[in-house]
Amino acid sequence: MSTSGLPPLYTTLICATTSIVLLTLWNIRRQKSKLPFPPGPKRFPFVGNLIQAATSGLSMWQTASQWGKTYGDAIFLDVVGFPALVLNSQDVAVDLLAKRSSHYSSRPRFVMPVLAGWEWTTATLPFGAKLKKHRAILQKFFLSPDVLNYTDVQQRNCHIFLQGLLDSPEKYDKYAHRLPTSILMMNVYGHEGSYAPTPTSKLVINFDFYFFYIFLDLLPWMQSLPEWFPGTNFMRVAREGRVLSSRVRHELYRLTKKKMRDGTAKESMTTKFLGDAAANNVDNPASYEAEEEEFADVAAMVYLAGGDTTSTAIMNLILAVLKFPETMYRAQEEIDRVVGSDRLPTFEDRDNLPYVNALWEVLGPFALPRCTTQDDEYRGYRIPAGTLVLPNVWAIANNPDVYPDPSAFKPERWLPGGANVESIRPMDYIFGYGRRICPGRVWVEHLLFITAASLLATFNIERALDVNGEPIPISNVVHDETSFIRFVTPSACTFKPRSEKAARLIREAASTGPAWS
Ligand code: HEM
């Protein structure tokens, strides 16, 4: 509508109002950019807070928790020039990562993982259309057990796991790794066994490994140096990474497609997805190909994301039981009462085993960094776009104001009448927040329940004794304190079947399951 026909008073009013609104907006913006950053330790030129974190003698999560006592639960850091924000409490993590997820849901993109060919992985994708497609596929297959009927596969493999412990208990860490990877292999591709493309692949697939090369983000011109130039070792590492990435992405997937052509493929996420995609794109081969390419990435991502995380949770469970044997006896008393000794536990028992359910929530701290996509203001502080946001799950889980005696393993704290029955539970933070919350969480919950219940129904797990009959100290070693996953090394311990009958039940159940290669 034109204002030319309006009386002069109206025109003046409209102009005045518009000017006031524009001035106010400009002022808010100016104020915002004048706001201070959230509090944090003194930042030094070039290195920022890196030296303080590296020399504190604690893990980075513990150091950040200590800083929290002085600076509060949102701490601003400088990581060699990159702004970073550590979130030390559940309230702040939910406020930012869940309630403001529109601009806290991206991931930082570092040079080296991209050079090494891992830019397709769901967990590193920036927020956008591609990520939404990946997550839609993951949620379709993993949020409900019914689509892939994965509880069946989990239960059968769990029996094989128990048989492994009967036969070679000293290999328990290998079996703890093989359990989730074999199930994922079947769920995702329909293959039996687990998979490692090369013996060193574990190292290179752990993305934290690439953070060593963060100097490339500060000195991007180094990528143009000739390969003979000193300090360009990253080029060789990146080349090896690309070969590995391509194998992880395609090998298992192509094998399933071959089996589908031969008519020997077992039902899996891949056969189901390709079947639906073919039916929906009968007249549009280009669209089918695009969907297929996208899907192969998601499938490979599941295998990468689910193995080490879930096997670490199983190792933590065993460690917790070794450290606090009374929890094992209490769980066994509940299992004996509910399940009896004539059969192995099943998923139908889950609701009747509250103590066992409380017991498996002992997963180690694990989190993935986020990256902000817009400037933000929070509690009177400025958080610039491009800030690396790190949820400190360790600090949240070890907050003595929420959890009395936080490092003691007391599953009963979650039960009716327990100290933490009203508090947030580990399940509320160990799988992340908002739009990037872990899409594998329901699958994990099922597997950890059946593993804990079956393991404790059939075995007594105890510390091994030395030549003098004294218990050998538990290995508490975490492989790599800087890793996003707190890997646990195995302890000297024994897995004794609770009875002849328990051993027989295991052998009978395992004889109907798949063989682990
Ligand atoms: C104990 C086991 C596991 C734990 C503790 C865990 C935890 C997490 C956490 C904390 C995140 C980051 C969430 C965020 O940024 O807020 C994540 C992301 C992810 N998880 Fe899991 N996870 C586990 C197992 C699995 C499994 C079995 C799968 C396979 C389906 C899986 C697939 C993924 C994927 C694809 C992402 C990236 C999601 C994205 O960036 O949007 N995880 N997980």
Coordinates of C-alpha atoms and ligand atoms in Angstrom, one line a residue:
M1 CA 0.0 0.0 0.0
S2 CA 1.3 3.5 -0.9
T3 CA 1.5 6.1 1.9
S4 CA 1.3 9.0 -0.6
G5 CA -2.5 9.4 -0.1
L6 CA -2.3 9.3 3.7
P7 CA -2.6 12.5 5.8
P8 CA 0.8 13.9 6.8
L9 CA 0.2 12.9 10.5
Y10 CA 0.0 9.2 9.6
T11 CA 3.1 9.4 7.4
T12 CA 5.0 11.0 10.2
L13 CA 3.8 8.4 12.7
I14 CA 4.8 5.5 10.4
C15 CA 8.3 7.0 9.8
A16 CA 8.8 7.6 13.5
T17 CA 7.7 4.1 14.5
T18 CA 9.9 2.5 11.8
S19 CA 12.9 4.6 12.9
I20 CA 12.3 3.6 16.6
V21 CA 12.1 -0.1 15.7
L22 CA 15.2 0.1 13.5
L23 CA 17.1 2.0 16.2
T24 CA 16.1 -0.5 18.9
L25 CA 17.2 -3.4 16.8
W26 CA 20.5 -1.8 15.9
N27 CA 21.0 -1.0 19.6
I28 CA 20.2 -4.6 20.7
R29 CA 22.7 -5.8 18.1
R30 CA 25.3 -3.4 19.3
Q31 CA 24.7 -4.3 23.0
K32 CA 25.0 -8.0 22.1
S33 CA 28.3 -7.6 20.4
K34 CA 29.5 -5.6 23.4
L35 CA 28.6 -8.4 25.8
P36 CA 31.5 -10.3 27.3
F37 CA 32.3 -13.9 26.6
P38 CA 31.3 -16.3 29.4
P39 CA 33.9 -16.6 32.2
G40 CA 36.8 -18.9 31.8
P41 CA 40.5 -19.3 32.7
K42 CA 43.0 -16.7 31.4
R43 CA 43.7 -17.2 27.7
F44 CA 47.3 -17.0 26.5
P45 CA 48.4 -15.7 23.1
F46 CA 48.4 -18.4 20.3
V47 CA 47.9 -21.4 22.5
G48 CA 44.8 -20.1 24.3
N49 CA 44.1 -22.5 27.2
L50 CA 45.8 -25.5 25.6
I51 CA 48.9 -25.6 27.8
Q52 CA 46.8 -25.3 31.1
A53 CA 44.6 -28.2 30.0
A54 CA 47.6 -30.3 28.9
T55 CA 49.6 -29.7 32.1
S56 CA 46.9 -30.1 34.7
G57 CA 47.7 -33.8 35.3
L58 CA 44.0 -34.6 34.9
S59 CA 41.8 -35.6 32.0
M60 CA 40.4 -32.7 30.0
W61 CA 37.0 -33.4 31.4
Q62 CA 38.2 -33.4 35.0
T63 CA 40.2 -30.2 34.4
A64 CA 37.1 -28.5 33.0
S65 CA 35.1 -29.7 36.0
Q66 CA 37.7 -28.1 38.3
W67 CA 37.5 -24.9 36.4
G68 CA 33.8 -25.0 36.8
K69 CA 34.2 -24.4 40.6
T70 CA 35.7 -20.9 39.8
Y71 CA 33.9 -20.0 36.5
G72 CA 30.5 -21.7 36.7
D73 CA 28.9 -24.3 34.4
A74 CA 29.4 -22.6 31.0
I75 CA 33.2 -22.0 30.6
F76 CA 34.6 -20.1 27.7
L77 CA 38.0 -21.4 26.4
D78 CA 40.3 -20.7 23.6
V79 CA 41.6 -23.8 21.9
V80 CA 44.6 -22.6 19.8
G81 CA 42.5 -19.7 18.4
F82 CA 39.1 -21.5 18.3
P83 CA 36.4 -20.2 20.7
A84 CA 35.1 -23.1 22.8
L85 CA 32.4 -23.5 25.4
V86 CA 32.4 -26.3 27.9
L87 CA 29.0 -27.2 29.3
N88 CA 29.4 -28.5 32.9
S89 CA 25.8 -29.0 33.9
Q90 CA 22.7 -30.7 32.5
D91 CA 20.7 -27.4 32.8
V92 CA 23.1 -25.5 30.5
A93 CA 23.4 -28.5 28.1
V94 CA 19.6 -28.8 27.8
D95 CA 19.2 -25.0 27.5
L96 CA 21.6 -24.7 24.6
L97 CA 21.8 -28.1 22.8
A98 CA 18.1 -29.0 23.1
K99 CA 16.1 -25.8 23.6
R100 CA 18.2 -23.7 21.2
S101 CA 19.0 -26.6 18.9
S102 CA 18.3 -24.5 15.7
H103 CA 21.8 -23.0 16.1
Y104 CA 23.6 -25.5 18.3
S105 CA 23.1 -28.6 16.1
S106 CA 26.0 -28.4 13.7
R107 CA 29.4 -30.1 14.1
P108 CA 32.8 -28.6 13.8
R109 CA 34.6 -29.5 10.5
F110 CA 38.3 -30.0 10.9
V111 CA 40.7 -30.2 7.9
M112 CA 42.3 -33.6 8.6
P113 CA 39.2 -35.8 8.8
V114 CA 38.0 -34.3 5.5
L115 CA 41.4 -34.8 3.9
A116 CA 41.4 -38.4 5.1
G117 CA 38.1 -39.0 3.4
W118 CA 35.6 -39.2 6.3
E119 CA 33.5 -36.2 5.4
W120 CA 30.5 -38.5 4.6
T121 CA 30.1 -39.7 8.2
T122 CA 26.7 -38.7 9.8
A123 CA 28.4 -37.7 13.1
T124 CA 30.6 -35.1 11.4
L125 CA 28.0 -33.7 9.0
P126 CA 27.0 -30.0 9.4
F127 CA 23.3 -29.5 10.2
G128 CA 21.4 -29.5 6.9
A129 CA 19.4 -31.6 4.3
K130 CA 22.0 -34.4 4.1
L131 CA 22.0 -34.9 7.9
K132 CA 18.2 -34.9 8.0
K133 CA 18.2 -37.7 5.4
H134 CA 20.7 -39.8 7.3
R135 CA 18.9 -39.4 10.5
A136 CA 15.5 -40.3 9.0
I137 CA 17.0 -43.6 7.8
L138 CA 18.6 -44.3 11.2
Q139 CA 15.5 -43.5 13.1
K140 CA 13.3 -45.7 10.8
F141 CA 15.5 -48.8 11.5
F142 CA 16.8 -48.2 15.1
L143 CA 14.2 -46.4 17.1
S144 CA 11.9 -49.4 17.2
P145 CA 13.1 -53.0 17.5
D146 CA 10.3 -54.3 15.3
V147 CA 11.5 -53.0 11.9
L148 CA 14.6 -55.2 12.0
N149 CA 13.5 -57.5 14.7
Y150 CA 16.8 -56.8 16.3
T151 CA 16.0 -58.1 19.8
D152 CA 16.1 -61.7 18.3
V153 CA 19.5 -61.1 16.8
Q154 CA 20.7 -59.5 20.1
Q155 CA 19.5 -62.4 22.2
R156 CA 21.1 -65.1 20.0
N157 CA 24.4 -63.3 19.9
C158 CA 24.3 -62.7 23.6
H159 CA 24.1 -66.5 24.0
I160 CA 27.2 -66.9 21.9
F161 CA 28.9 -64.3 24.0
L162 CA 28.2 -66.4 27.1
Q163 CA 29.5 -69.5 25.5
G164 CA 32.7 -67.6 24.7
L165 CA 33.1 -66.8 28.3
L166 CA 32.6 -70.4 29.2
D167 CA 35.3 -71.6 26.8
S168 CA 37.9 -68.8 27.0
P169 CA 37.1 -66.4 29.8
E170 CA 40.5 -64.7 29.4
K171 CA 39.3 -63.3 26.1
Y172 CA 36.4 -61.5 27.6
D173 CA 37.4 -58.1 26.2
K174 CA 37.5 -59.5 22.7
Y175 CA 34.0 -61.0 23.2
A176 CA 32.7 -57.7 24.6
H177 CA 33.7 -56.1 21.4
R178 CA 32.5 -58.9 19.2
L179 CA 29.0 -58.9 20.7
P180 CA 27.8 -55.5 19.5
T181 CA 29.8 -55.6 16.2
S182 CA 28.4 -59.0 15.2
I183 CA 24.9 -57.9 15.9
L184 CA 25.3 -54.6 13.9
M185 CA 26.9 -56.6 11.1
M186 CA 23.8 -58.8 10.9
N187 CA 21.3 -55.9 11.5
V188 CA 22.9 -53.6 8.9
Y189 CA 24.2 -55.9 6.2
G190 CA 22.9 -59.4 7.0
H191 CA 26.5 -60.9 7.3
E192 CA 27.7 -63.1 10.1
G193 CA 30.9 -62.2 12.1
S194 CA 32.6 -58.9 12.7
Y195 CA 34.7 -56.8 10.4
A196 CA 38.0 -54.9 10.5
P197 CA 39.3 -53.8 7.1
T198 CA 42.9 -53.7 8.3
P199 CA 44.6 -54.5 11.6
T200 CA 45.4 -50.8 12.1
S201 CA 42.0 -49.6 11.1
K202 CA 40.8 -49.1 14.7
L203 CA 43.4 -46.4 15.2
V204 CA 42.6 -44.5 12.1
I205 CA 38.8 -44.9 12.4
N206 CA 38.9 -43.3 15.8
F207 CA 38.4 -39.8 14.7
D208 CA 40.0 -38.3 17.8
F209 CA 43.3 -39.6 16.3
Y210 CA 42.9 -36.9 13.6
F211 CA 42.8 -34.1 16.2
F212 CA 46.6 -34.4 16.4
Y213 CA 46.5 -32.7 13.0
I214 CA 44.6 -29.6 14.2
F215 CA 47.6 -27.5 13.2
L216 CA 46.3 -27.8 9.6
D217 CA 43.2 -25.8 10.6
L218 CA 45.5 -23.0 11.7
L219 CA 48.0 -23.4 8.9
P220 CA 45.9 -24.4 5.9
W221 CA 48.6 -23.4 3.4
M222 CA 50.6 -26.5 4.6
Q223 CA 48.2 -28.5 2.3
S224 CA 49.9 -27.0 -0.7
L225 CA 53.5 -28.0 0.3
P226 CA 55.2 -30.7 -1.7
E227 CA 55.1 -34.1 -0.1
W228 CA 58.9 -34.3 0.4
F229 CA 58.8 -31.1 2.6
P230 CA 59.4 -31.8 6.3
G231 CA 56.3 -32.0 8.4
T232 CA 54.0 -33.2 5.7
N233 CA 53.5 -36.7 7.0
F234 CA 49.8 -35.8 7.3
M235 CA 49.6 -36.3 3.5
R236 CA 50.5 -40.0 3.8
V237 CA 48.2 -40.5 6.7
A238 CA 45.4 -38.8 4.8
R239 CA 46.0 -41.0 1.7
E240 CA 45.8 -44.1 3.9
G241 CA 42.7 -42.8 5.5
R242 CA 41.0 -42.3 2.1
V243 CA 41.7 -45.9 1.1
L244 CA 40.3 -47.2 4.4
S245 CA 37.3 -44.9 4.3
S246 CA 36.4 -46.1 0.8
R247 CA 36.7 -49.7 2.0
V248 CA 34.5 -49.1 5.1
R249 CA 32.0 -47.4 3.0
H250 CA 31.7 -49.9 0.2
E251 CA 33.0 -53.4 1.0
L252 CA 30.3 -54.8 3.2
Y253 CA 27.6 -53.0 1.3
R254 CA 28.7 -54.4 -2.1
L255 CA 28.8 -57.9 -0.5
T256 CA 25.2 -57.6 0.5
K257 CA 24.2 -56.4 -3.0
K258 CA 26.0 -59.4 -4.5
K259 CA 24.2 -61.7 -2.1
M260 CA 20.9 -60.1 -3.0
R261 CA 21.6 -60.8 -6.7
D262 CA 22.6 -64.5 -5.8
G263 CA 19.5 -64.8 -3.7
T264 CA 21.5 -65.6 -0.5
A265 CA 21.2 -62.3 1.4
K266 CA 19.7 -62.4 4.9
E267 CA 17.2 -59.8 5.8
S268 CA 18.9 -56.6 7.1
M269 CA 18.6 -52.8 7.0
T270 CA 20.3 -52.9 3.6
T271 CA 18.0 -55.5 1.9
K272 CA 14.9 -53.7 3.3
F273 CA 16.1 -50.2 2.3
L274 CA 17.1 -51.3 -1.2
G275 CA 13.9 -53.3 -1.7
D276 CA 11.8 -50.2 -0.8
A277 CA 14.0 -47.8 -2.8
A278 CA 13.7 -50.0 -5.9
A279 CA 9.9 -50.2 -5.5
N280 CA 9.6 -46.4 -5.1
N281 CA 11.8 -45.6 -8.0
V282 CA 10.8 -48.1 -10.7
D283 CA 10.8 -45.3 -13.4
N284 CA 13.6 -43.2 -11.9
P285 CA 16.9 -45.0 -11.9
A286 CA 18.8 -41.7 -11.2
S287 CA 16.8 -41.1 -8.0
Y288 CA 17.4 -44.8 -7.0
E289 CA 21.2 -44.4 -7.4
A290 CA 21.2 -41.2 -5.3
E291 CA 19.2 -42.8 -2.5
E292 CA 21.5 -45.8 -2.7
E293 CA 24.7 -43.7 -2.4
E294 CA 23.3 -41.9 0.6
F295 CA 22.2 -45.1 2.2
A296 CA 25.6 -46.8 1.9
D297 CA 27.1 -44.0 4.0
V298 CA 24.5 -44.3 6.7
A299 CA 25.0 -48.1 6.9
A300 CA 28.8 -47.7 7.3
M301 CA 28.2 -45.1 9.9
V302 CA 26.2 -47.4 12.1
Y303 CA 29.0 -49.9 12.1
L304 CA 31.5 -47.2 13.0
A305 CA 29.4 -45.5 15.7
G306 CA 28.0 -48.6 17.5
G307 CA 31.0 -50.9 18.1
D308 CA 33.5 -49.2 20.4
T309 CA 30.8 -47.3 22.2
T310 CA 28.7 -50.3 23.1
S311 CA 31.6 -52.6 23.8
T312 CA 33.1 -49.9 26.2
A313 CA 29.7 -49.9 28.0
I314 CA 29.9 -53.7 28.4
M315 CA 33.5 -53.5 29.7
N316 CA 32.4 -50.8 32.1
L317 CA 29.7 -53.0 33.4
I318 CA 32.1 -55.8 34.1
L319 CA 34.5 -53.4 35.7
A320 CA 31.8 -52.0 38.0
V321 CA 30.8 -55.5 39.1
L322 CA 34.4 -56.3 39.9
K323 CA 34.8 -53.2 41.9
F324 CA 31.5 -53.5 43.7
P325 CA 30.8 -57.3 44.0
E326 CA 27.8 -56.7 46.3
T327 CA 25.9 -55.3 43.2
M328 CA 26.4 -58.6 41.4
Y329 CA 24.9 -60.6 44.3
R330 CA 21.9 -58.2 44.6
A331 CA 21.3 -58.5 40.8
Q332 CA 21.5 -62.3 41.0
E333 CA 19.1 -62.4 43.9
E334 CA 16.6 -60.4 41.7
I335 CA 17.2 -62.6 38.6
D336 CA 16.8 -65.8 40.6
R337 CA 13.5 -64.6 42.1
V338 CA 12.1 -63.4 38.7
V339 CA 13.6 -65.7 36.1
G340 CA 14.5 -68.8 38.2
S341 CA 17.3 -71.1 37.2
D342 CA 15.5 -73.2 34.6
R343 CA 15.9 -70.8 31.7
L344 CA 18.0 -67.8 30.6
P345 CA 16.5 -64.2 30.9
T346 CA 14.6 -62.8 28.0
F347 CA 13.4 -59.3 27.0
E348 CA 10.0 -60.1 28.5
D349 CA 11.7 -60.1 31.9
R350 CA 12.9 -56.5 31.6
D351 CA 10.0 -54.7 33.4
N352 CA 10.4 -57.1 36.3
L353 CA 14.1 -56.6 36.8
P354 CA 14.4 -53.0 38.1
Y355 CA 17.7 -53.5 39.8
V356 CA 19.3 -55.1 36.7
N357 CA 17.9 -52.2 34.7
A358 CA 19.5 -49.7 37.0
L359 CA 22.8 -51.5 36.9
W360 CA 23.6 -51.3 33.3
E361 CA 23.4 -47.5 33.1
V362 CA 27.1 -47.4 33.9
L363 CA 28.4 -46.2 30.6
G364 CA 31.5 -44.1 30.6
P365 CA 31.4 -40.4 29.6
F366 CA 31.2 -39.9 25.9
A367 CA 30.2 -36.9 23.9
L368 CA 30.7 -35.3 20.5
P369 CA 31.4 -31.7 20.0
R370 CA 28.9 -29.3 18.5
C371 CA 29.5 -26.1 16.7
T372 CA 27.3 -22.9 16.8
T373 CA 26.0 -21.5 13.5
Q374 CA 24.8 -18.1 14.8
D375 CA 25.9 -15.5 17.4
D376 CA 24.0 -16.1 20.6
E377 CA 23.4 -14.5 23.9
Y378 CA 23.1 -16.6 27.1
R379 CA 22.8 -15.5 30.7
G380 CA 24.1 -12.1 29.7
Y381 CA 27.2 -13.4 27.8
R382 CA 28.0 -13.6 24.1
I383 CA 28.6 -16.9 22.4
P384 CA 29.9 -16.2 18.9
A385 CA 29.0 -18.2 15.8
G386 CA 31.6 -20.9 15.1
T387 CA 32.1 -21.7 18.8
L388 CA 33.0 -25.3 19.6
V389 CA 30.6 -26.6 22.2
L390 CA 31.6 -29.5 24.4
P391 CA 29.1 -31.1 26.7
N392 CA 31.1 -32.3 29.8
V393 CA 29.2 -35.6 30.5
W394 CA 31.8 -36.5 33.2
A395 CA 31.0 -33.3 35.2
I396 CA 27.3 -33.9 34.9
A397 CA 27.6 -37.5 36.0
N398 CA 29.9 -36.6 38.9
N399 CA 28.0 -33.7 40.3
P400 CA 27.9 -34.3 44.1
D401 CA 25.1 -31.8 44.5
V402 CA 22.9 -34.1 42.4
Y403 CA 24.4 -37.5 43.2
P404 CA 25.6 -38.1 46.7
D405 CA 28.9 -40.0 46.6
P406 CA 28.9 -39.8 42.8
S407 CA 31.8 -42.2 42.0
A408 CA 30.3 -45.1 44.1
F409 CA 28.5 -47.6 41.9
K410 CA 25.1 -47.7 43.6
P411 CA 22.3 -48.8 41.2
E412 CA 19.8 -48.7 44.1
R413 CA 20.1 -44.9 44.0
W414 CA 17.7 -45.0 41.0
L415 CA 15.1 -47.3 42.6
P416 CA 12.0 -46.2 44.5
G417 CA 13.1 -44.9 47.9
G418 CA 16.7 -44.3 46.5
A419 CA 18.7 -41.1 46.8
N420 CA 18.3 -40.2 43.1
V421 CA 14.9 -41.5 42.2
E422 CA 13.8 -37.9 41.3
S423 CA 17.1 -36.8 39.7
I424 CA 18.1 -36.9 36.1
R425 CA 19.3 -40.3 35.0
P426 CA 22.4 -41.2 32.9
M427 CA 20.0 -42.0 30.1
D428 CA 19.1 -38.3 30.0
Y429 CA 22.6 -37.3 29.0
I430 CA 24.8 -40.2 27.9
F431 CA 23.2 -40.2 24.5
G432 CA 23.4 -36.5 23.9
Y433 CA 20.7 -33.9 23.3
G434 CA 18.2 -32.4 20.9
R435 CA 18.5 -32.8 17.1
R436 CA 21.8 -34.7 17.3
I437 CA 20.8 -37.2 20.0
C438 CA 22.2 -40.7 19.4
P439 CA 19.9 -42.6 17.0
G440 CA 21.2 -45.9 18.3
R441 CA 20.1 -45.4 21.9
V442 CA 17.1 -47.7 21.9
W443 CA 19.1 -50.5 20.3
V444 CA 21.8 -50.0 23.0
E445 CA 19.4 -50.1 25.8
H446 CA 18.0 -53.4 24.7
L447 CA 21.4 -54.9 24.2
L448 CA 22.8 -53.8 27.5
F449 CA 19.8 -55.1 29.4
I450 CA 19.9 -58.5 27.9
T451 CA 23.7 -58.7 28.3
A452 CA 23.6 -57.7 32.0
A453 CA 20.7 -60.0 32.8
S454 CA 22.2 -63.0 31.0
L455 CA 25.7 -62.5 32.2
L456 CA 24.8 -62.2 35.9
A457 CA 22.2 -65.0 35.7
T458 CA 24.8 -67.4 34.6
F459 CA 28.3 -66.3 35.9
N460 CA 30.0 -65.1 39.0
I461 CA 32.6 -62.5 38.0
E462 CA 35.4 -62.2 40.5
R463 CA 38.9 -60.8 40.7
A464 CA 41.6 -63.3 39.9
L465 CA 44.0 -64.3 42.7
D466 CA 47.8 -64.1 42.6
V467 CA 50.2 -66.9 43.7
N468 CA 49.7 -65.9 47.3
G469 CA 46.0 -66.1 47.1
E470 CA 45.6 -62.3 47.1
P471 CA 43.1 -60.6 44.7
I472 CA 45.0 -59.0 41.8
P473 CA 44.3 -55.2 41.6
I474 CA 41.7 -54.3 39.0
S475 CA 43.0 -52.7 35.9
N476 CA 41.5 -49.2 35.8
V477 CA 43.5 -48.0 32.9
V478 CA 41.8 -45.9 30.3
H479 CA 43.5 -46.3 27.0
D480 CA 43.5 -42.7 26.0
E481 CA 42.4 -39.9 28.3
T482 CA 41.9 -37.5 25.4
S483 CA 39.6 -39.8 23.5
F484 CA 35.8 -39.2 23.2
I485 CA 35.3 -42.7 24.4
R486 CA 36.8 -43.9 27.7
F487 CA 38.2 -47.3 26.6
V488 CA 38.8 -49.6 29.5
T489 CA 41.6 -52.2 29.5
P490 CA 40.7 -55.8 30.7
S491 CA 41.3 -56.9 34.4
A492 CA 42.6 -60.2 35.7
C493 CA 39.3 -61.8 36.6
T494 CA 37.4 -65.1 36.5
F495 CA 34.0 -65.9 35.0
K496 CA 32.8 -69.0 36.8
P497 CA 29.4 -70.5 35.8
R498 CA 27.0 -70.2 38.7
S499 CA 26.1 -73.9 38.4
E500 CA 26.3 -76.9 36.1
K501 CA 22.7 -76.1 35.0
A502 CA 23.7 -72.6 34.1
A503 CA 26.5 -73.9 31.9
R504 CA 24.2 -76.4 30.2
L505 CA 21.6 -73.7 29.5
I506 CA 24.2 -71.6 27.8
R507 CA 25.4 -74.4 25.6
E508 CA 21.9 -75.4 24.6
A509 CA 21.0 -71.8 23.8
A510 CA 24.2 -71.1 21.9
S511 CA 23.9 -74.2 19.8
T512 CA 21.0 -72.6 18.0
G513 CA 22.8 -69.3 17.4
P514 CA 25.2 -68.2 14.7
A515 CA 28.9 -69.1 14.8
W516 CA 31.2 -66.2 15.5
S517 CA 34.0 -66.1 12.9
Ligands
HEM1 C1 26.8 -47.2 24.6 C2 26.6 -46.9 23.4 C3 26.5 -45.5 22.8 C4 26.6 -44.3 23.4 C5 26.9 -44.0 24.8 C6 26.3 -43.3 22.4 C7 26.3 -41.9 22.6 C8 26.2 -41.0 21.6 C9 26.4 -39.6 21.8 C10 26.7 -38.9 23.1 C11 26.3 -39.0 20.5 C12 26.4 -37.5 20.3 C13 25.0 -36.9 20.4 C14 25.0 -35.4 20.5 O1 25.8 -34.7 19.8 O2 24.2 -34.8 21.2 C15 26.0 -40.0 19.6 C16 25.9 -39.8 18.2 C17 25.7 -40.9 17.3 N1 25.4 -42.2 17.6 FE1 25.6 -43.1 19.4 N2 26.1 -43.9 21.2 C18 26.1 -45.3 21.4 C19 25.9 -46.3 20.5 C20 25.4 -46.1 19.2 C21 25.0 -47.1 18.3 C22 24.8 -48.6 18.6 C23 24.7 -46.5 17.1 C24 24.2 -47.2 15.9 C25 23.0 -47.1 15.4 C26 25.0 -45.1 17.2 C27 24.9 -44.2 16.2 C28 25.2 -42.8 16.4 C29 25.2 -41.9 15.3 C30 25.0 -42.2 13.8 C31 25.5 -40.6 15.9 C32 25.7 -39.3 15.2 C33 24.4 -38.6 15.2 C34 24.4 -37.2 14.6 O3 25.5 -36.6 14.5 O4 23.4 -36.6 14.3 N3 25.4 -44.9 18.5 N4 26.0 -41.3 20.2

